[in-house]
Tab-separated table of C-alpha atoms and ligand atoms in Angstrom:
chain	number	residue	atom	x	y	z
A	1	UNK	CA	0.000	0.000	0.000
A	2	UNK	CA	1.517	3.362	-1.032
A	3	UNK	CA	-0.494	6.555	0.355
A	4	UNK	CA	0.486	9.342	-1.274
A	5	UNK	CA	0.545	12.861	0.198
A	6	UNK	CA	-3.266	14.376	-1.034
A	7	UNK	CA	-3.792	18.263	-0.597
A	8	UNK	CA	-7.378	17.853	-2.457
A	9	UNK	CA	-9.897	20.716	-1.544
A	10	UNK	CA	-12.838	17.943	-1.091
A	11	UNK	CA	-13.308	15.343	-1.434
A	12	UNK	CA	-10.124	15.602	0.988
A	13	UNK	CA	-7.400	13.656	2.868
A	14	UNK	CA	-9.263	11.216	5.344
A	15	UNK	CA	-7.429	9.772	8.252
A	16	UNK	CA	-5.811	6.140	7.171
A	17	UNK	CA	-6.721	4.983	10.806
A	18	UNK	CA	-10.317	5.648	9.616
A	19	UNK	CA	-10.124	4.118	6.438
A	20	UNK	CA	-8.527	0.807	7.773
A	21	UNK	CA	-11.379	0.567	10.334
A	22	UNK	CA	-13.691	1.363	7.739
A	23	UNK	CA	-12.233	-1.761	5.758
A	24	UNK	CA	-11.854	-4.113	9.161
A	25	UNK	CA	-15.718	-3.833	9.131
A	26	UNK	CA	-16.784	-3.381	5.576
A	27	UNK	CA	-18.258	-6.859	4.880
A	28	UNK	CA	-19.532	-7.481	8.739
A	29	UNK	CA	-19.763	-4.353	10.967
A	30	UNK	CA	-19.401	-5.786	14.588
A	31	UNK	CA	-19.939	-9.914	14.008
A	32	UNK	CA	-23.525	-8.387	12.685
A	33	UNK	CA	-23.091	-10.450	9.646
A	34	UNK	CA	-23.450	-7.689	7.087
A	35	UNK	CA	-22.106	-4.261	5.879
A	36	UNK	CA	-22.984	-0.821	7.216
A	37	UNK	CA	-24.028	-0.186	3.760
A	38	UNK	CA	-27.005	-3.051	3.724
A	39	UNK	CA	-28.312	-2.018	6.892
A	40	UNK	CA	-31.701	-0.543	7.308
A	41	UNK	CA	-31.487	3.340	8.432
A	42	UNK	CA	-34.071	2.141	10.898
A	43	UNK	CA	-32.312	-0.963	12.377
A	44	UNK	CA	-31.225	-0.777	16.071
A	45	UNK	CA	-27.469	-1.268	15.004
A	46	UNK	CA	-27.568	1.588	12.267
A	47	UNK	CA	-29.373	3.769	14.757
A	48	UNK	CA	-26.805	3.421	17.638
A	49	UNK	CA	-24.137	4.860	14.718
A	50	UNK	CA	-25.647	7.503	13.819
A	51	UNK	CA	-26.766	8.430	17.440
A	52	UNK	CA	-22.880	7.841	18.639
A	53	UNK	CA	-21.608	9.837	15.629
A	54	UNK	CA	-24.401	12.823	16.621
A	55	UNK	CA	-23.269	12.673	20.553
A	56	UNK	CA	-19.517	12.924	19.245
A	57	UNK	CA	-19.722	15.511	17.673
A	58	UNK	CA	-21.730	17.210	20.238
A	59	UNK	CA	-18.968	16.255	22.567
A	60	UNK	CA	-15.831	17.570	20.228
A	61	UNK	CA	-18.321	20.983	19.993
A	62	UNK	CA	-19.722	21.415	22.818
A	63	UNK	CA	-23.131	21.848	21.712
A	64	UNK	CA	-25.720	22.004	23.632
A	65	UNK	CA	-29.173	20.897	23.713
A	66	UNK	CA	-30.164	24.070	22.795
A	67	UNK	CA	-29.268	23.232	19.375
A	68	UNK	CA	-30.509	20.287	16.514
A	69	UNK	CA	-27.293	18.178	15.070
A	70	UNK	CA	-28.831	17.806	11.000
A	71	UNK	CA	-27.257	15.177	8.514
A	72	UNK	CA	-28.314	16.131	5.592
A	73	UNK	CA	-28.092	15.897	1.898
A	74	UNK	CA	-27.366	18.706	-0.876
A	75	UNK	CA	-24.346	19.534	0.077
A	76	UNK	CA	-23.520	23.220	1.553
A	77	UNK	CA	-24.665	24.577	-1.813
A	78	UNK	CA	-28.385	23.515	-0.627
A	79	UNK	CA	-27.745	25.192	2.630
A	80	UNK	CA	-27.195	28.214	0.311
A	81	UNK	CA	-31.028	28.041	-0.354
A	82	UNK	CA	-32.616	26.063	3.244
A	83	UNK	CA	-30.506	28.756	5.570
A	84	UNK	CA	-32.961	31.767	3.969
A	85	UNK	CA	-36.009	29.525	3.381
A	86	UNK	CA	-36.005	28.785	6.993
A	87	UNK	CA	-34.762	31.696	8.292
A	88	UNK	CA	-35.570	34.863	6.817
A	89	UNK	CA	-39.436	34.868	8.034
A	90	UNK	CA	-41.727	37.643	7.889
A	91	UNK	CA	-38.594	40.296	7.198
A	92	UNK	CA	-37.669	38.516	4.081
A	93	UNK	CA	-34.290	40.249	4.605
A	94	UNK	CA	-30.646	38.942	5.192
A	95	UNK	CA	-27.447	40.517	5.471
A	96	UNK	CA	-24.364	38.885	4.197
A	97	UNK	CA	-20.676	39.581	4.774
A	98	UNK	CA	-18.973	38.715	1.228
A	99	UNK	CA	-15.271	37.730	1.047
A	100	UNK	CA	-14.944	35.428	-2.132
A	101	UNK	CA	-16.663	33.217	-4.091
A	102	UNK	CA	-18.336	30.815	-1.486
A	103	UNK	CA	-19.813	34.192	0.168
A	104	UNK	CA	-21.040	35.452	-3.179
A	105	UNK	CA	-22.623	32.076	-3.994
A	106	UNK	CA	-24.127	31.932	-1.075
A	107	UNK	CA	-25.813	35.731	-1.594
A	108	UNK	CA	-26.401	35.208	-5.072
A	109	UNK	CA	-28.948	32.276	-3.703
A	110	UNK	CA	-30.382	33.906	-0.969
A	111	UNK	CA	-31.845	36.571	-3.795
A	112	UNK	CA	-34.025	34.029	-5.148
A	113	UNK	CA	-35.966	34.100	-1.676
A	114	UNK	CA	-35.970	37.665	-0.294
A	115	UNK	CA	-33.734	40.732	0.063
A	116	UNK	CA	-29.757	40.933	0.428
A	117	UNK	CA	-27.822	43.631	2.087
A	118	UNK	CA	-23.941	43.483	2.207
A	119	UNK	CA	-23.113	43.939	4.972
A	120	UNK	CA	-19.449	44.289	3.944
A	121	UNK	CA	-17.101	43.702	1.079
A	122	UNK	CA	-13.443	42.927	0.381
A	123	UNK	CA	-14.128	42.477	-3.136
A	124	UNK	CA	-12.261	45.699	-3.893
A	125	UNK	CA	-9.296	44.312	-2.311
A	126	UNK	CA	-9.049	41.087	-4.220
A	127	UNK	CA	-10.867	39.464	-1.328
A	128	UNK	CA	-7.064	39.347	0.174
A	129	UNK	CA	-8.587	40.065	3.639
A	130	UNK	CA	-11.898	39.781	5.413
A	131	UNK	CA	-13.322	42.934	6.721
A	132	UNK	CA	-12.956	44.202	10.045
A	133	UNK	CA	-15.742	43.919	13.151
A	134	UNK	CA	-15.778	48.280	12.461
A	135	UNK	CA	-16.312	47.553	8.913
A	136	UNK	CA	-19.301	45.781	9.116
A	137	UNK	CA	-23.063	47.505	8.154
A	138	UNK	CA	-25.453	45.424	9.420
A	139	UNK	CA	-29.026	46.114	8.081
A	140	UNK	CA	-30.767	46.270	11.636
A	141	UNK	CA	-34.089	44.666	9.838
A	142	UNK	CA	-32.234	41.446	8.546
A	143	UNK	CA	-33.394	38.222	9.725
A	144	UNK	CA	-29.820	37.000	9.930
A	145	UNK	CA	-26.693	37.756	9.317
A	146	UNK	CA	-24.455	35.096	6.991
A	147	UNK	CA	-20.725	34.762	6.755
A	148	UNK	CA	-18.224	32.239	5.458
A	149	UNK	CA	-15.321	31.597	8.160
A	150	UNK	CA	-12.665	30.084	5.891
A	151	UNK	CA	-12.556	31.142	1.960
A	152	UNK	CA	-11.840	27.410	0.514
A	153	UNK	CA	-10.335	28.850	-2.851
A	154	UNK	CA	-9.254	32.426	-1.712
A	155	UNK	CA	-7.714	30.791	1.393
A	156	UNK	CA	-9.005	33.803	3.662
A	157	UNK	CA	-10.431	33.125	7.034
A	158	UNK	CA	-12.345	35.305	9.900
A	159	UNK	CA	-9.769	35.518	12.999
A	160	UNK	CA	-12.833	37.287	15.352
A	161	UNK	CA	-16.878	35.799	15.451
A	162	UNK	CA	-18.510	39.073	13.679
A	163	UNK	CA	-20.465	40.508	16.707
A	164	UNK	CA	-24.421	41.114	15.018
A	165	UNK	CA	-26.354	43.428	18.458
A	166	UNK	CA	-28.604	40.413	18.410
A	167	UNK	CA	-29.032	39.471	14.773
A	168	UNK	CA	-29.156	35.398	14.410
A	169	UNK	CA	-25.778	34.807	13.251
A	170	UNK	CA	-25.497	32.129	10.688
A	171	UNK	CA	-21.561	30.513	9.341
A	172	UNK	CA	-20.419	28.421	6.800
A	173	UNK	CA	-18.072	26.567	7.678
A	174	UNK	CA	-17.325	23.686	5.348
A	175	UNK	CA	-13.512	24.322	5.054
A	176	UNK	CA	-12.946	25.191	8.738
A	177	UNK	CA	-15.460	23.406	11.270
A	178	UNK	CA	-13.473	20.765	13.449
A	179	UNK	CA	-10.403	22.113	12.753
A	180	UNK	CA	-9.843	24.110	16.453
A	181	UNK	CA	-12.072	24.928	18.948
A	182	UNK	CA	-15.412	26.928	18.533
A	183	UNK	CA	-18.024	28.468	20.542
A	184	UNK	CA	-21.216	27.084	19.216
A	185	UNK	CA	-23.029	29.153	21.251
A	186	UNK	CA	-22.041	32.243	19.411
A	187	UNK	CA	-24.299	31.101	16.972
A	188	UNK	CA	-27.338	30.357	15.572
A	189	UNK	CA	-26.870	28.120	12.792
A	190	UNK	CA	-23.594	26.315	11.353
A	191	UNK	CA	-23.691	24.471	8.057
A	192	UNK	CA	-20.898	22.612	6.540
A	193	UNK	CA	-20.467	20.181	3.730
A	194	UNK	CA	-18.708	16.650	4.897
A	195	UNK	CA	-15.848	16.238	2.552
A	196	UNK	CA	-13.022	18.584	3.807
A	197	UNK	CA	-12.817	18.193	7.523
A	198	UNK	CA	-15.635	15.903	8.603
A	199	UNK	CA	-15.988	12.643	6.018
A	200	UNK	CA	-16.531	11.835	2.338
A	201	UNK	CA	-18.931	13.710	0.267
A	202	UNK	CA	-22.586	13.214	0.493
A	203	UNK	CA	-23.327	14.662	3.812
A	204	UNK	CA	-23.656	17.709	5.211
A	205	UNK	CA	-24.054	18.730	8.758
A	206	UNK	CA	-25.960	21.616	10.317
A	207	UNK	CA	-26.101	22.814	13.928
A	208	UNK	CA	-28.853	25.269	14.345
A	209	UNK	CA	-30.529	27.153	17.450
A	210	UNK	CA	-33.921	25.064	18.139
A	211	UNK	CA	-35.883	28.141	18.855
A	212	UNK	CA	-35.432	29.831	14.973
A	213	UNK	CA	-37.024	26.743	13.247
A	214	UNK	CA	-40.369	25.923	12.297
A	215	UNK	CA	-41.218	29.257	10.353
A	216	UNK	CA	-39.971	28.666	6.886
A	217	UNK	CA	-40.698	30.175	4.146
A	218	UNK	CA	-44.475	29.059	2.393
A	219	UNK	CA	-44.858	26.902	-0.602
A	220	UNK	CA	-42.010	24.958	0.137
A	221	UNK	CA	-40.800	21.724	0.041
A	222	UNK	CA	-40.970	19.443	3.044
A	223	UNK	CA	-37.180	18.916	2.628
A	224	UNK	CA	-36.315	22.318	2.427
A	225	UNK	CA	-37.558	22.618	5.737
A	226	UNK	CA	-35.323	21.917	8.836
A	227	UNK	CA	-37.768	21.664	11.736
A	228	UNK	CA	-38.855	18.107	9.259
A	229	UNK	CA	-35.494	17.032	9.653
A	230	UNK	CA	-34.928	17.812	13.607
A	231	UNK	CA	-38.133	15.847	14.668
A	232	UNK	CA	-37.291	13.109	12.190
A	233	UNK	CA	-33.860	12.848	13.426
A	234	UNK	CA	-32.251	13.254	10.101
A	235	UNK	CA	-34.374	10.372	8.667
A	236	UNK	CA	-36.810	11.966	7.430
A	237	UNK	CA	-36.055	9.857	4.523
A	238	UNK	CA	-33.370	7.226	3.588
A	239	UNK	CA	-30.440	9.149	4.615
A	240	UNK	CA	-26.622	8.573	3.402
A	241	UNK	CA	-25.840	6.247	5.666
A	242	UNK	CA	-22.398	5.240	5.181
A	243	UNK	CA	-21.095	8.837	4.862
A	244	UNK	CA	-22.723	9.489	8.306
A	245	UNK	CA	-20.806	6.308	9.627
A	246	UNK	CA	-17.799	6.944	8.417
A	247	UNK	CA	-18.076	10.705	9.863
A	248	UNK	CA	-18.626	9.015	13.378
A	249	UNK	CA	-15.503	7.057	13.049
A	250	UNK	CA	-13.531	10.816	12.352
A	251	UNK	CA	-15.572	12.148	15.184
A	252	UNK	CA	-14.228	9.251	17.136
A	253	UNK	CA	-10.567	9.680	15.649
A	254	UNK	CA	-10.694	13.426	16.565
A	255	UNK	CA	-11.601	12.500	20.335
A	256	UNK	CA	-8.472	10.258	20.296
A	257	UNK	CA	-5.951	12.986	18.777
A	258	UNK	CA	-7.330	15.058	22.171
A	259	UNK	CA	-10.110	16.556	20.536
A	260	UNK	CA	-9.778	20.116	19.171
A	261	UNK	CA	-7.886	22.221	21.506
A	262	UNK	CA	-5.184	19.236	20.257
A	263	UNK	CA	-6.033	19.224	16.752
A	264	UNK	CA	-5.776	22.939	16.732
A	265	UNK	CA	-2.506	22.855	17.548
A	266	UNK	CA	-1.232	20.254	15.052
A	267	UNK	CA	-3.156	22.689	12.143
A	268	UNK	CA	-1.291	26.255	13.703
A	269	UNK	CA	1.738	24.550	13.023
A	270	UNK	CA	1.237	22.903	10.174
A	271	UNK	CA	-0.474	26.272	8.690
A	272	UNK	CA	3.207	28.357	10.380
A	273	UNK	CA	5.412	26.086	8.517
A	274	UNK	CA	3.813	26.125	4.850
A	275	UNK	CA	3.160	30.089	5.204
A	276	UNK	CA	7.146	30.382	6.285
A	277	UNK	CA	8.381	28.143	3.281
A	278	UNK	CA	6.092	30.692	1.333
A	279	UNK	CA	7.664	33.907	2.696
A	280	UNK	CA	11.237	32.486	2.662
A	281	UNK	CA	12.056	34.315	-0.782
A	282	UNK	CA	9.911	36.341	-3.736
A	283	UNK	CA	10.161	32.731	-5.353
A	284	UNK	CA	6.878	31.965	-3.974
A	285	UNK	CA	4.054	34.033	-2.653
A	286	UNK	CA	0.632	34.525	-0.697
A	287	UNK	CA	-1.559	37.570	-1.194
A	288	UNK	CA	-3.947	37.193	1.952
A	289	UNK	CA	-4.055	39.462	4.974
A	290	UNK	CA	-1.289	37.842	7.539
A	291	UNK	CA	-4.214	37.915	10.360
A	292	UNK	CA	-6.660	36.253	7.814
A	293	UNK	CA	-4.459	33.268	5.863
A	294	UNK	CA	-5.996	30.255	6.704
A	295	UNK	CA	-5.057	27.249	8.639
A	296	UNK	CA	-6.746	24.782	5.834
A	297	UNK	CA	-6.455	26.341	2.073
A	298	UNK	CA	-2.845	27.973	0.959
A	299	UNK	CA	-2.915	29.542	-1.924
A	300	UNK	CA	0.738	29.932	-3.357
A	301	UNK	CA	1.973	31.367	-6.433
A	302	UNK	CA	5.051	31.509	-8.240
A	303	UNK	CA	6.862	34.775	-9.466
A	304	UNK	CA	7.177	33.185	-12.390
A	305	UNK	CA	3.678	32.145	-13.238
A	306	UNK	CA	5.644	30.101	-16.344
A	307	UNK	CA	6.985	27.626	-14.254
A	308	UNK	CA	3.274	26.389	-12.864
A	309	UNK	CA	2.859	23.233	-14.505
A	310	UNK	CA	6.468	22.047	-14.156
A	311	UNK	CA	6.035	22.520	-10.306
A	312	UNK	CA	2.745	20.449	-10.686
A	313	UNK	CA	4.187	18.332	-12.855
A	314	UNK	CA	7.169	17.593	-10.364
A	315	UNK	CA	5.094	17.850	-7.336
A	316	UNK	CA	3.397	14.781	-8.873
A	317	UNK	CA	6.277	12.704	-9.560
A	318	UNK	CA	7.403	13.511	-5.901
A	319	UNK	CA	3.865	11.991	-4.988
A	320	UNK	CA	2.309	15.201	-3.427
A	321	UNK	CA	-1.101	15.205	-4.921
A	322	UNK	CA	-3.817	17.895	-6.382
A	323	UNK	CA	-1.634	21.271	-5.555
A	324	UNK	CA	-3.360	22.621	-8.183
A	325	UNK	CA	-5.659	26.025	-7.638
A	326	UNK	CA	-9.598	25.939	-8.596
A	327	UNK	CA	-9.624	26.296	-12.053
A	328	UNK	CA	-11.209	29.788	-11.366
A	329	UNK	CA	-8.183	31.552	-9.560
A	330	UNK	CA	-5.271	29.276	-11.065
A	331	UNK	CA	-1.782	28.746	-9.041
A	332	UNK	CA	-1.159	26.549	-6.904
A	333	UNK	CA	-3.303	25.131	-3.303
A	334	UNK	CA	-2.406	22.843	-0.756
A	335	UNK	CA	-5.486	22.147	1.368
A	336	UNK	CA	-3.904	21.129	4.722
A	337	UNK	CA	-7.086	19.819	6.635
A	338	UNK	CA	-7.350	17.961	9.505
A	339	UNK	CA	-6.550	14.112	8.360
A	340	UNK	CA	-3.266	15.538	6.312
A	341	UNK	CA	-0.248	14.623	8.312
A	342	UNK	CA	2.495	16.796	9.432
A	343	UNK	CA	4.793	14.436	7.630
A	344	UNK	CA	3.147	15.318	4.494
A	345	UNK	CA	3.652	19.492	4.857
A	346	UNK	CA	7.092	18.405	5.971
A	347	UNK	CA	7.139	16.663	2.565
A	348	UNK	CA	6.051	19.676	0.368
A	349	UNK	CA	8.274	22.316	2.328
A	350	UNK	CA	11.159	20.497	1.471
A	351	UNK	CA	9.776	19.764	-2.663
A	352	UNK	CA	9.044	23.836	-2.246
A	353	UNK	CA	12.876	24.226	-1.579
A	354	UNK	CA	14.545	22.121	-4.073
A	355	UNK	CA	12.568	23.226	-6.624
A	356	UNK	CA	13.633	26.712	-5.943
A	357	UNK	CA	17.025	26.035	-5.729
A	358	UNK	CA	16.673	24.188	-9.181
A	359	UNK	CA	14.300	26.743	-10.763
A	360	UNK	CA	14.796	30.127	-9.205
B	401	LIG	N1	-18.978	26.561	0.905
B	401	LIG	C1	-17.646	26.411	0.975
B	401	LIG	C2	-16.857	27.302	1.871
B	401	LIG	C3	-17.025	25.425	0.186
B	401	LIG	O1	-15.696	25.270	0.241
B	401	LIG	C4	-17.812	24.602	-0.651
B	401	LIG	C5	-17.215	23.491	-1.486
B	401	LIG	N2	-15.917	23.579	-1.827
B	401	LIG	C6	-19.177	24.823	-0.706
B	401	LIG	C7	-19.735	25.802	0.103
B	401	LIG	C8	-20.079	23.986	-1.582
B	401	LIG	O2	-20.159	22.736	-1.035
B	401	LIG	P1	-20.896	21.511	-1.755
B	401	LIG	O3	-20.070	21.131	-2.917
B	401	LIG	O4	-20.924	20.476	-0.655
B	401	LIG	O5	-22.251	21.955	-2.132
């Protein structure tokens, strides 16, 4: 078995110790005498998985009861849609903080159901920063008020919780949830799509504030609406079952790293030493904000944008896997999440060097 060194955006890096369990138990989960895949979402031995993934996570959060724990479908790009649908109410007005092009999808959606103020806007500065807590013009009649924490292709994250005077605050955080300790309670609904930090693609987990459901939006459909989902516990219908199992077995893996006062500290450093092989020399280079680069998704580009695809093309031969930007911004990304190993930033700082030395 050779496991190469994967810096994928999502579907992402999961943890090998996951994978192997995953393949211990993939014909008979627990002497059960079948796979987790042929179970019955409604079976006693499905059921205790997806409760112990849900109380995991609850535990590696510290969420309270306060709050529903959703697995759901769609991806974050549905959340796009069910956050206003469900939220937005009688004012059938959001605000929206917009740093990139997860923020901007995530407005452009919202339009379809009601109004959209900006709140703020780094757009001017090549969404190279996010704005400050001073910068921010929140419309005092918006139902909520949405921001994305980490920038997954502008690799720009939020280092403060936006304070709103009492406007539900509402994140997404597909590219950053898990990966250091949060205060839930700052919120009032979290939404992130599995296959960065949390499991494969195919699930998507929202934590929202019991008290703002049950008033969506009219004429809509049963699955848009989350109160559905929290009194069905997330089987409302079939659900993906084997994405939600293997998500328990990260939860469980995160618990066993220390949880994510530990984890955070693993990603700081792994974040410190990829942003100082970066700044070493003008070779390479990072446009964002110091205060705002993010822990998961480093952008890097070369002074000489003509040497790209050799560095690719090396960086694959070397085995370090899908550096490549999003095809909309170009350059070069590692994505750094939770399940990549030290080893493996260890492994591209040192590519990063030679190749300099040889190219520069
Ligand atoms: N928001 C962010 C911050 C993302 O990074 C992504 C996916 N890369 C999405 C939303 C969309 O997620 P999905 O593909 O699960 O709909």
């Amino acid at each position: 078995m050779s496991r190469k060194h994967n810096f994928s955006a999502g579907p992402a890096a999961l943890p090998t110790a996951v994978l192997e369990q995953a393949q211990a138990e993939i014909l008979d989960w627990q002497g059960k005498g079948l796979s987790v895949m042929e179970m019955s979402h409604r079976s006693e031995e499905y059921v205790s998985i997806a409760n112990a993934a849900e109380q995991d996570l609850r535990d590696l959060l510290g969420i309270s009861n306060d709050y529903s724990v959703l697995f759901l479908q769609g991806g974050a790009t549905s959340q796009f849609a069910m956050v206003p649908i469900n939220l937005m109410g009688e004012k059938r007005r959001a605000a929206y903080i917009n740093t990139g092009i997860w923020s901007d999808k995530a407005i452009k959606e919202a339009k379809r159901f009601g109004e959209v103020s900006v709140a703020a806007s780094t757009e001017s500065d090549n969404f190279s920063r996010t704005p400050t807590q001073a910068e921010l013009q929140i419309d005092s009649g918006a139902a909520y008020l949405h921001y994305t924490t980490n920038e997954t292709i502008g690799g720009v994250q939020f280092d403060y919780i936006p304070d709103t005077q009492g406007i539900p605050l509402v994140s997404d955080m597909s590219s950053d949830i898990l990966a250091r300790p949060l205060d839930v309670n700052k919120f009032d609904l979290i939404y992130a799509g599995a296959q960065k930090n949390i499991g494969p693609a195919g699930i998507t987990v929202v934590i929202a504030r019991k008290s703002l459901l049950g008033n969506p939006l009219t004429g809509m459909p049963s699955m848009q609406d989350y109160q559905v989902h929290a009194k069905a516990d997330s089987m409302n219908n079939t659900p993906p079952t084997y994405a939600w199992y293997l998500s328990g077995l990260v939860f469980k893996w995160l618990k066993e790293q220390g949880g994510l006062s530990a984890i955070g500290a693993i990603n700081a450093r792994k974040a410190a030493k990829l942003y100082a092989a970066i700044d070493a020399s003008d070779f390479y280079g990072n446009p964002v904000a110091v205060n705002n680069r993010s822990i998961m998704n480093v952008p890097f580009t070369l002074a000489d944008a003509k040497l790209e695809s050799k560095f690719l093309e090396e960086a694959f031969a070397a085995d370090l896997l899908n550096l490549q930007g999003h095809r909309s911004v170009g350059g070069m990304r590692a994505s750094i999440y939770n399940a990549v190993p030290e080893s493996s930033i260890d492994a591209l700082v040192s590519f990063m060097a030679d190749f300099e030395k040889r190219w520069a």
